[in-house]
XYZ file of C-alpha atoms in Angstrom:
509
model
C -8.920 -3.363 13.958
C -12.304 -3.307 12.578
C -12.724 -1.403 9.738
C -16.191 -1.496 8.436
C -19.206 0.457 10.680
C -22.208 -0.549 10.765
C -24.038 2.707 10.096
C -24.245 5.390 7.081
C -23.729 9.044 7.796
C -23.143 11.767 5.514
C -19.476 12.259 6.830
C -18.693 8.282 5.945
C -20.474 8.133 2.358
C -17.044 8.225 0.101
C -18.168 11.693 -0.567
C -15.739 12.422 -3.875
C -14.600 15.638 -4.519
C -16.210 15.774 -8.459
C -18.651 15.215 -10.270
C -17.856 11.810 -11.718
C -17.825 10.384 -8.160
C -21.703 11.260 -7.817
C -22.910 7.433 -8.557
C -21.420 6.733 -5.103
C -23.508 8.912 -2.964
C -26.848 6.288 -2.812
C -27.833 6.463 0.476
C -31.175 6.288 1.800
C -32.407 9.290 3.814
C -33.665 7.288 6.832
C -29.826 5.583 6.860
C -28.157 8.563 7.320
C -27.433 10.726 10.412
C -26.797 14.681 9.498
C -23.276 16.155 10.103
C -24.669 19.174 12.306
C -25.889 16.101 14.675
C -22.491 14.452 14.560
C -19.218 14.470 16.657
C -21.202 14.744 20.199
C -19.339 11.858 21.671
C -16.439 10.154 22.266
C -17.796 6.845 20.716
C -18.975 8.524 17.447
C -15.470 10.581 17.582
C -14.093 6.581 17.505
C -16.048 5.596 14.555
C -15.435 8.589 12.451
C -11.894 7.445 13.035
C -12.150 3.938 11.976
C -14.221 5.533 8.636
C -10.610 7.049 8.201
C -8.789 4.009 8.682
C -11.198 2.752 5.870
C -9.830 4.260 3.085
C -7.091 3.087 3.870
C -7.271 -0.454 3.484
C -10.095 0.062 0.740
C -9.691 -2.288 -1.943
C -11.528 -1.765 -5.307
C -14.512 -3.934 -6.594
C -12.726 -4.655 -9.443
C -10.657 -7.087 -7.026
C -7.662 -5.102 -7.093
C -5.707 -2.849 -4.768
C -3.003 -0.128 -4.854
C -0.292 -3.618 -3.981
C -1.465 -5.004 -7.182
C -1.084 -2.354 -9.189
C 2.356 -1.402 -8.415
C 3.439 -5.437 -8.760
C 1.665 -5.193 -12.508
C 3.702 -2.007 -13.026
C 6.824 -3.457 -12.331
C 9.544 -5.283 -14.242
C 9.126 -8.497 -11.988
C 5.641 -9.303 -12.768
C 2.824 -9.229 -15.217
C -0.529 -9.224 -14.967
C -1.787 -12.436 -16.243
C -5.442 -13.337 -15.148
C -7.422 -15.309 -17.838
C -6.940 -13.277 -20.865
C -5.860 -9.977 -22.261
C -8.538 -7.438 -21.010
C -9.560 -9.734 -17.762
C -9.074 -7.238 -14.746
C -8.311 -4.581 -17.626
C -6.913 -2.134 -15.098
C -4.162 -4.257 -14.714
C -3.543 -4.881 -18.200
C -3.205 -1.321 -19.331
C -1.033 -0.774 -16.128
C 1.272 -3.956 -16.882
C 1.713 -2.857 -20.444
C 1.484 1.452 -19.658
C -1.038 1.311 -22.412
C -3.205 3.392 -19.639
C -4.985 6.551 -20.725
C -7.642 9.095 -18.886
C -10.422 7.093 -19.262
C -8.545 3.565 -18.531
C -6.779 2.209 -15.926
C -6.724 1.985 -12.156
C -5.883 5.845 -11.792
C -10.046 6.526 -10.657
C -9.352 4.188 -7.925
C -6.365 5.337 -6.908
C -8.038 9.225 -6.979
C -11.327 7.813 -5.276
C -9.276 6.578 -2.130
C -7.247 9.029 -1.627
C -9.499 12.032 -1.698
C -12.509 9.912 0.286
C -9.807 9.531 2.941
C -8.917 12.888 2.549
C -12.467 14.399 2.779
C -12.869 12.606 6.258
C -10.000 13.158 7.796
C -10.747 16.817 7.275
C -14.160 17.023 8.722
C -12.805 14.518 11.135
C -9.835 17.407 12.310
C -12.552 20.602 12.148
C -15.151 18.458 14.508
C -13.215 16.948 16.624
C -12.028 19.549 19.100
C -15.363 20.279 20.294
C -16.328 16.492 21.495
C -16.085 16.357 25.289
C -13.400 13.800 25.584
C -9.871 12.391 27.436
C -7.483 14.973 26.616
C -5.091 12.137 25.451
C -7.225 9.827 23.829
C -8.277 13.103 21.864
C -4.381 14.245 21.146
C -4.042 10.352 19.508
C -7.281 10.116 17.272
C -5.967 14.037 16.085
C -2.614 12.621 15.122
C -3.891 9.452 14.020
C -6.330 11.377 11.407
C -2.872 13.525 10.924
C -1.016 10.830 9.296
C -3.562 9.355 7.719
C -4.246 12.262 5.513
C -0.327 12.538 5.307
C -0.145 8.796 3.575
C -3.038 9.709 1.304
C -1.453 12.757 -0.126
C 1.952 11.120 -0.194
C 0.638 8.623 -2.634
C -1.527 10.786 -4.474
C 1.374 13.351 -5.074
C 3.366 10.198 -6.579
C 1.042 8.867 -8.467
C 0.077 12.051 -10.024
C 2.267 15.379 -9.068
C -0.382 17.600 -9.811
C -3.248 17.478 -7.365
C -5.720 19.224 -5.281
C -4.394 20.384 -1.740
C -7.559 20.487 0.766
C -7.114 20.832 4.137
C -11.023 21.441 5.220
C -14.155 20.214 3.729
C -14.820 21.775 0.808
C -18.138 24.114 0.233
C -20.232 21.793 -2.316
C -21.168 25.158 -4.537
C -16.488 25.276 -4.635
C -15.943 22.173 -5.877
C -15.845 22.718 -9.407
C -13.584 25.665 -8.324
C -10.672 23.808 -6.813
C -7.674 23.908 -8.821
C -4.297 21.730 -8.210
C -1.039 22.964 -5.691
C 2.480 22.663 -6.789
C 3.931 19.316 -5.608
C 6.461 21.150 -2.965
C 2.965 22.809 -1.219
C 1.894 18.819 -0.425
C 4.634 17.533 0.741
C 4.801 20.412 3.065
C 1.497 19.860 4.622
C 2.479 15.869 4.787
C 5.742 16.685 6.223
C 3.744 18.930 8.904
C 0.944 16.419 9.338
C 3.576 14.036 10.608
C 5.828 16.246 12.469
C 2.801 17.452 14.486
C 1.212 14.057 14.862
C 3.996 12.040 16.221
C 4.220 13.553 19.383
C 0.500 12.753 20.438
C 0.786 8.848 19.236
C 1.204 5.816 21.360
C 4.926 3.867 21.004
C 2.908 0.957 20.979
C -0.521 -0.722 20.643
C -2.360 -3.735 22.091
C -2.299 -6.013 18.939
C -5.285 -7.721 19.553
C -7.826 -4.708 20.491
C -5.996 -2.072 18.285
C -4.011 -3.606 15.486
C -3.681 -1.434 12.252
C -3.822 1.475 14.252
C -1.139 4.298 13.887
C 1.780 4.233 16.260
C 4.854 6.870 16.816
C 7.126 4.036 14.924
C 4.767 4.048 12.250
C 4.675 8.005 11.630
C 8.047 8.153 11.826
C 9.043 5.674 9.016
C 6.602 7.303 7.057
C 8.028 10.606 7.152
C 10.974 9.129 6.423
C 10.012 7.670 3.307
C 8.787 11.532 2.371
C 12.148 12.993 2.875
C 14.214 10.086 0.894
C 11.788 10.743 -1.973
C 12.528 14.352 -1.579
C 16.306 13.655 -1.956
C 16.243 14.890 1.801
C 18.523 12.051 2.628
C 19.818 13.461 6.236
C 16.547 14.070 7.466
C 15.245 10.638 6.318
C 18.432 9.095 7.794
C 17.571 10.525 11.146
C 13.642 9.608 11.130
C 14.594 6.272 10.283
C 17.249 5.871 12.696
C 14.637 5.972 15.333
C 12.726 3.248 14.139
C 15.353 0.806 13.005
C 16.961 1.622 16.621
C 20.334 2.259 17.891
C 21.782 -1.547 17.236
C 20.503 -2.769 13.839
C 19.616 -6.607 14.020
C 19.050 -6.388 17.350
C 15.399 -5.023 18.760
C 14.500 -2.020 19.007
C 14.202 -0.872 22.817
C 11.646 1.588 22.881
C 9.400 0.118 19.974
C 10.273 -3.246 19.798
C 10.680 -3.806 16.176
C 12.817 -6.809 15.234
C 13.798 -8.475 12.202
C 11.388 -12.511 12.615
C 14.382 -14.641 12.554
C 12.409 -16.863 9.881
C 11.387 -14.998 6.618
C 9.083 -17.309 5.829
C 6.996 -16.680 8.841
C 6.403 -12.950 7.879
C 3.236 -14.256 5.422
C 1.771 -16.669 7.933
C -1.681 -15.609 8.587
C -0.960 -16.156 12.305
C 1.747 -13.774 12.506
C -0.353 -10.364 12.141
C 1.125 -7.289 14.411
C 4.447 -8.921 14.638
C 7.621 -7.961 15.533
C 8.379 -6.537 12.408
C 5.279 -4.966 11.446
C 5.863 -1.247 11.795
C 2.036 -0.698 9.918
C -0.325 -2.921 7.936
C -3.231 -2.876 6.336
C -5.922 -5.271 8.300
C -7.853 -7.807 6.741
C -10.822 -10.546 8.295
C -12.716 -13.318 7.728
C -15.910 -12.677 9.170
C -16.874 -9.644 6.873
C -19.208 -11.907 5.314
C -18.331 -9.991 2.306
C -20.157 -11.123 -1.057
C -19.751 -10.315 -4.722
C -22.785 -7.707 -4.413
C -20.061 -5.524 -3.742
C -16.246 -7.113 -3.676
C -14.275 -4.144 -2.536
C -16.668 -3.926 0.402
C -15.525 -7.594 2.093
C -12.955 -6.991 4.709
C -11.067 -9.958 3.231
C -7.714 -9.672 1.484
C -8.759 -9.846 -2.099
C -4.522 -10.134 -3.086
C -4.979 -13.688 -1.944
C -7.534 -14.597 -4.433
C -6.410 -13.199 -7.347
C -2.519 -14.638 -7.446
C -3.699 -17.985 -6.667
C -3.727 -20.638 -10.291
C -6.391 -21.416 -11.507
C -7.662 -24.669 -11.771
C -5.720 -25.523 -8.722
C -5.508 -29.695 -8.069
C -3.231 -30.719 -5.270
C -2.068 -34.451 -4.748
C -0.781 -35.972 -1.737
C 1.758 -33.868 -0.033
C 0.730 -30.898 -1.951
C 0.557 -27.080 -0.573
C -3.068 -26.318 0.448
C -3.087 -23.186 -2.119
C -7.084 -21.750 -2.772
C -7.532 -21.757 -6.552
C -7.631 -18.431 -7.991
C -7.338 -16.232 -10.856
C -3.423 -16.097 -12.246
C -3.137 -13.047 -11.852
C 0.312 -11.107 -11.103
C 2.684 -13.611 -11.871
C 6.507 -13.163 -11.399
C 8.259 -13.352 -14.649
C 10.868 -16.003 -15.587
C 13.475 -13.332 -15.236
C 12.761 -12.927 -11.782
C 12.866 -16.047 -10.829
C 16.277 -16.761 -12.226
C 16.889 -13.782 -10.117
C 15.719 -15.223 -6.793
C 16.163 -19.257 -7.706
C 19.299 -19.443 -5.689
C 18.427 -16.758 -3.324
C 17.033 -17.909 0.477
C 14.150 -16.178 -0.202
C 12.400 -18.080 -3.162
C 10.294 -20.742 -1.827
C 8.680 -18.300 0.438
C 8.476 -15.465 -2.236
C 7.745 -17.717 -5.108
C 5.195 -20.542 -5.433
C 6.800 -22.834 -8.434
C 3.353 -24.362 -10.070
C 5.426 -25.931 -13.005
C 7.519 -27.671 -10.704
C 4.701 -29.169 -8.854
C 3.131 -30.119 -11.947
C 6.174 -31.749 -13.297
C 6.883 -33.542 -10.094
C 3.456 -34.855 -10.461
C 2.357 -33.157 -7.027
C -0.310 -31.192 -8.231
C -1.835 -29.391 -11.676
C -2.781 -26.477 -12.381
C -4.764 -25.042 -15.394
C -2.345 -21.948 -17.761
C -3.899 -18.800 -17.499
C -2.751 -15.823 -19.614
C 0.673 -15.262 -20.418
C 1.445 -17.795 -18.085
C 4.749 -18.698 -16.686
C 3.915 -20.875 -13.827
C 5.395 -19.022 -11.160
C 2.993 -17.388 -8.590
C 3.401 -15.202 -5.718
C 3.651 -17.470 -2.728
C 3.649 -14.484 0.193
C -0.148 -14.103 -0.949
C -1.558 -17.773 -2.045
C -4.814 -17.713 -0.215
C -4.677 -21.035 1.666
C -7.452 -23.589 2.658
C -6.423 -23.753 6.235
C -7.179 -19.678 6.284
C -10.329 -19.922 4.478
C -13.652 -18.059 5.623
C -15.961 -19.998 7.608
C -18.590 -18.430 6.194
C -19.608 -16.388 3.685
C -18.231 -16.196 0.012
C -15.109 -18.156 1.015
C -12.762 -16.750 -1.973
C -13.545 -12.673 -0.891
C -12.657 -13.185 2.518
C -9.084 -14.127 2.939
C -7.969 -12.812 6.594
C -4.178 -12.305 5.921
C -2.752 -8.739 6.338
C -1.296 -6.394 4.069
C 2.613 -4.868 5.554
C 1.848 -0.881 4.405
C 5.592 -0.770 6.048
C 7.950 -3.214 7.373
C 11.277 -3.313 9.169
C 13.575 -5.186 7.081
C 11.987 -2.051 4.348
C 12.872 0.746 7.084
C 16.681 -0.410 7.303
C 17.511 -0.900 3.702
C 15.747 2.709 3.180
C 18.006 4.070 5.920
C 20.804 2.793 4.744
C 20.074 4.361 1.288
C 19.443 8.038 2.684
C 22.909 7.577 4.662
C 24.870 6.225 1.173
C 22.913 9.505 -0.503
C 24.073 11.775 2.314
C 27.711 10.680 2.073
C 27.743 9.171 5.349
C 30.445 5.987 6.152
C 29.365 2.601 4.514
C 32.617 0.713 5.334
C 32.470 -2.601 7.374
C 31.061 -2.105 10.898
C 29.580 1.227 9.892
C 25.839 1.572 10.673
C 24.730 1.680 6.589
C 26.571 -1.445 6.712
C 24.518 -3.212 9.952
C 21.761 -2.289 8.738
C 21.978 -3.720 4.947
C 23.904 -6.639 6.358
C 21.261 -7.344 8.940
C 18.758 -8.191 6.304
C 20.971 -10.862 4.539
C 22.360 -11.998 7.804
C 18.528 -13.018 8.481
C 18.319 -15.452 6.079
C 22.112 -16.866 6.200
C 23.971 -14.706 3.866
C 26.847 -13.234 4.036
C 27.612 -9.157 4.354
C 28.193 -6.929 1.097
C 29.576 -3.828 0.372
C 26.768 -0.895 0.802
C 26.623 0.189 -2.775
C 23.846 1.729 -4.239
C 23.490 -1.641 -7.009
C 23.777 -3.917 -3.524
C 20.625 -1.484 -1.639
C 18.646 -1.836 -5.117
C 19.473 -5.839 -5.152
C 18.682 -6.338 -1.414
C 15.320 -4.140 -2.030
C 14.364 -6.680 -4.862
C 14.446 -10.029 -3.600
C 13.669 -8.777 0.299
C 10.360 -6.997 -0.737
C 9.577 -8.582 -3.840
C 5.655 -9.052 -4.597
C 4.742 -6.581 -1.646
C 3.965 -3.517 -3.894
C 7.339 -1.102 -3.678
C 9.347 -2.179 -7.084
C 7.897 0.303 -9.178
C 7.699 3.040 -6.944
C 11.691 2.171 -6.015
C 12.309 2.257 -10.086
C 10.963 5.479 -10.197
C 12.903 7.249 -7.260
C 15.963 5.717 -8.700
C 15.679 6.856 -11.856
C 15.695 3.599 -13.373
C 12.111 2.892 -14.949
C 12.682 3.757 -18.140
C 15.066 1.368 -18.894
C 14.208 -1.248 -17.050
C 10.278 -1.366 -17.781
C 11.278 -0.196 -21.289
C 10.646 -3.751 -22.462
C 7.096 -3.229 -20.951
C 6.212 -0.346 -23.252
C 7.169 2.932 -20.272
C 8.083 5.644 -21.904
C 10.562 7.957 -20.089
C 8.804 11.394 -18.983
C 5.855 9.928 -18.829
C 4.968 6.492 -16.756
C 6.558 7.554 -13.520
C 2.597 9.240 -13.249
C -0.378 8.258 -13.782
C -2.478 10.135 -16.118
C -5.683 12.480 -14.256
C -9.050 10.506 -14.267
C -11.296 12.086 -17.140
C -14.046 12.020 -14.806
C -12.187 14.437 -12.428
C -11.258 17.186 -15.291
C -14.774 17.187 -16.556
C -16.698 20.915 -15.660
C -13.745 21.644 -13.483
C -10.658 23.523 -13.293
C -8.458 20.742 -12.988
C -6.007 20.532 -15.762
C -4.464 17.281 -17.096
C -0.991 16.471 -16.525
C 1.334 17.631 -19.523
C 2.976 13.792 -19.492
C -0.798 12.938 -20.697
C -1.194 15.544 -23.517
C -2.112 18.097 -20.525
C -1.313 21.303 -20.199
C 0.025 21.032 -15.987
C-alpha cells in the first residue's frame, strides 16, 4: 500500500500536539487545502486514511525507526555505527544514558501523537462523506486500530501520557494534561473491540497490502491484554488467529507458519502466509537525503549493513552500510547451533577469514550483523538515492510471534501445558518448523523460543520488560531497575505546558 500522498492539507501536516513540534508545520499556503473544505468524498476519505497509515510506518530522518531502537535497547545487540555519538539516539538508548533532551523519545512522541491527531479528525469527519456503507464501516475501524497501536506504544514507552480522542482546540493545547495508564488501555481495548467487527478477514495483497485486517486487530488486542496480565482474555483473542489446529493453517484467515524460515526476509515474500501485519516499504519513493525519513524505503536495511563491504567470488550480495545494530558475541553463541543463525545472523568475520569477502570494523565491532535486514544488491532501487530506498517490509506482527504469545497467556492463566495440549502445539510448532524437537512449555522455554525465533525484529526489550527481567539482564548495559522500562518525556513537550515529567526521570508523575 502506498503510503505517501501527493498533496499537503492541513489535516496531513504532522500537526504535533506542543509547542516544540512547531518547526514541522512549513507549508506553503497555496499547498494546502482547508479542513472545512475536506472529507466531501469518498476518494479524499481514502487518502486521509492512507495519511493514517503514514505514521505508522514513519521512520525518522535520523535513519532510525521504533525496530531499531528496541534492538539497541536490548541485551542482544548494540548500537555500533562508526563511532560513539554516530546516530546518537541510539547510543544513549544502547547504553540508557538517555535523558529529556536526548534520545529517540521525540520521535517516538512525534509519531504517535501525529497518528493520533489524524485518526481523530479522520473519526469526527468521516461520517458525513456520502459513501458505501461498508467501505465506510472498514476505513472507521481501520482508523480504530490504528489509533489503538499508537497509544499502545506510547503508553509503554512512557505510562504517563495525554489521552485525546478528538482534535484538540489550538487555544487547549497547552492545557492538556496526562490520563492514568488504565484510562488508555481502555480506550485501546475499545478501539479494537469496536473495530474488528467492521474489518475485512482478508485483503488483496497486491492492491491493499499493509492494510488492517480482522486477524490483525485481533492479535493486537491480544498483545494489550497479555501486557495487562489479562492472560485469559489474550489467550482467547489469540486463539482466533493462531486457529483451531496450531501448525496447520488457519481456515478462516489463512495464516500459516512458511515452512522455510529463511524465506520470511526475502524481499519477494511480502503479505505472506505468515504476515498477520507489516509495515510497507518501496523502491520507487525516489526518496533523497533532503529529507531521509520521508523515502518510502526501508532505512533498517541500510544501516545494519558493514561498512566497507567487498565481496569475492561466491560472496552474499550484501549493500554496504553503516554497522549499526550489531548482535553481540553472546548472542551468537546463543544462536550458533540453533537452525536459525545463518538466516538471523550474517557472520562478516567468517567471511573475512575464509577469504570470501572484507569488510571495514566499525564501532564496537564484533563482526556479526543482522542478516534478516542486509539490504541486498539484487533489491536495490532503480532509481533514486539507491541506499534510502530499500523495498523490504517491516513484520509489525507475525504468526510464529502470535503462537508463542498465546501459549504464554495460557501458561499465565494456569491452563494445561502437558504433551499434546494446545500451549504445547503451539510452542512446539515453531521449533518443529525448523527441525527441532518439542520442549516442555515452561516459562524459561517461551522466553528461549521468543529469543532466537524473533531475534533482530524489534520485541526483545519490550519482552524483558513484561517479564520482569530487564534489570538484570541489561544491567551490564547500564538499566537501572525502576527506571529504563520508560522512556523519559521529551523536554520539548513539558515546556509552557501542563505536562509533568515522569517521576523515573526526576518528575514528579
Amino acid at each position: 500500500m502506498k503510503r505517501k500522498i501527493t498533496y499537503a492539507i492541513v489535516i496531513l501536516a504532522g500537526l504535533q500536539l506542543f509547542g516544540g513540534c512547531k518547526k514541522y508545520l512549513e507549508i506553503s499556503p497555496q499547498e494546502r487545502i482547508l479542513l472545512d473544505n475536506y472529507y466531501k468524498t469518498p476518494a479524499e476519505a481514502k487518502a486521509a486514511l492512507v495519511a493514517i497509515y503514514d505514521r505508522f510506518g514513519f521512520q525518522t530522518g535520523g535513519l532510525y525507526d521504533k525496530v531499531a531502537i528496541m534492538c539497541a535497547a536490548s541485551d542482544d545487540q548494540i548500537a555500533g555505527g562508526g563511532g560513539p555519538s554516530d546516530i546518537n539516539d541510539l547510543q544513549v538508548v544502547n547504553n540508557f544514558t538517555l535523558n529529556a533532551t536526548t534520545g529517540p523519545q521525540g520521535y517516538l512522541w512525534n509519531k504517535g501523537y501525529a497518528g493520533i491527531f489524524r485518526a481523530n479528525v479522520f473519526l469526527s469527519k468521516i461520517g458525513d462523506i456520502n459513501m458505501d456503507a461498508t467501505t465506510k464501516a472498514s476505513y472507521i475501524a481501520e482508523a480504530k486500530t490504528l489509533r489503538a497501536i499508537f497509544y499502545f506504544d506510547l503508553v509503554r514507552f512512557f505510562k504517563n501520557i495525554p489521552l485525546l480522542t478528538s482534535a484538540v482546540d489550538p487555544k487547549e493545547i497547552y492545557n492538556v494534561v496526562q490520563a492514568p495508564p488504565a484510562e488508555v488501555y481502555a480506550l485501546i481495548e475499545k478501539d479494537l473491540t469496536e473495530a474488528i467487527p467492521g474489518l475485512p478477514n482478508t485483503v488483496v495483497a497486491r492492491t491493499d497490502g499493509g492494510r488492517i485486517t480482522k486477524g490483525a486487530a485481533q492479535a493486537m488486542l491480544g498483545k494489550v491484554y497479555l501486557w495487562q496480565g489479562k492472560n485469559a482474555q489474550a489467550a482467547e483473542q489469540l486463539a482466533i488467529v493462531n486457529g483451531a489446529t496450531p501448525g496447520q493453517p488457519n481456515a478462516v484467515y489463512g495464516y500459516r507458519l512458511l515452512p522455510n524460515f529463511g524465506d520470511l526476509f526475502k524481499v519477494a515474500n511480502k503479505f505472506n502466509s505468515e504476515s498477520i501485519l507489516e509495515i510497507v516499504h518501496a523502491n520507487s519513493s525516489n526518496g533523497g537525503w533532503g529529507d531521509a525519513g520521508a523515502s518510502e524505503g526501508n532505512l533498517l536495511n541500510i544501516i545494519v549493513g558493514p561498512r566497507g563491504y567487498k565481496p569475492g567470488p561466491g560472496a552474499p550480495d550484501y549493500y554496504s552500510g553503516y554497522s549499526f545494530l550489531l548482535f553481540t558475541k553472546e548472542f551468537f553463541d546463543f544462536i550458533h547451533f540453533d537452525p536459525r543463525n545463518k538466516a538471523t545472523v550474517a557472520n562478516l568475520d567468517s567471511l573475512e577469514k575464509n577469504g570470501i569477502a572484507t569488510y571495514e570494523k566499525g564501532y564496537q565491532n564484533t563482526g556479526y550483523f543482522l542478516e534478516k535486514t542486509i539490504g541486498r544488491v539484487a533489491d536495490k532501487a532503480p532509481t533514486g538515492q539507491t541506499e534510502l530506498n530499500f523495498p523490504q517490509n517491516s513484520y509489525e506482527i507475525r504468526l510464529a510471534d502470535t503462537y508463542l504469545l498465546e501459549a504464554e497467556a495460557l501458561l499465565n492463566n494456569n491452563a494445561a501445558v502437558g504433551a499434546g495440549s494446545r500451549a504445547y502445539q503451539l510452542l512446539n510448532a515453531v521449533r518443529a518448523r525448523v527441525g527441532l524437537n518439542p520442549v516442555a512449555v515452561t516459562l524459561d522455554n517461551i522466553i528461549r523460543e521468543r529469543r532466537l525465533e524473533l531475534a533482530g525484529e524489534g520485541h526483545r526489550f519490550l519482552d524483558l520488560v513484561r517479564w520482569g527481567k530487564a534489570a538484570t539482564v541489561l544491567a551490564y548495559k547500564g538499566f537501572k531497575s525502576g527506571k529504563n522500562e520508560i522512556f523519559p518525556i521529551p523536554q520539548a513537550e513539558l515546556a509552557n505546558t501542563k505536562l509533568e515529567q515522569n517521576k523515573e526521570y526526576g518528575g514528579t508523575k
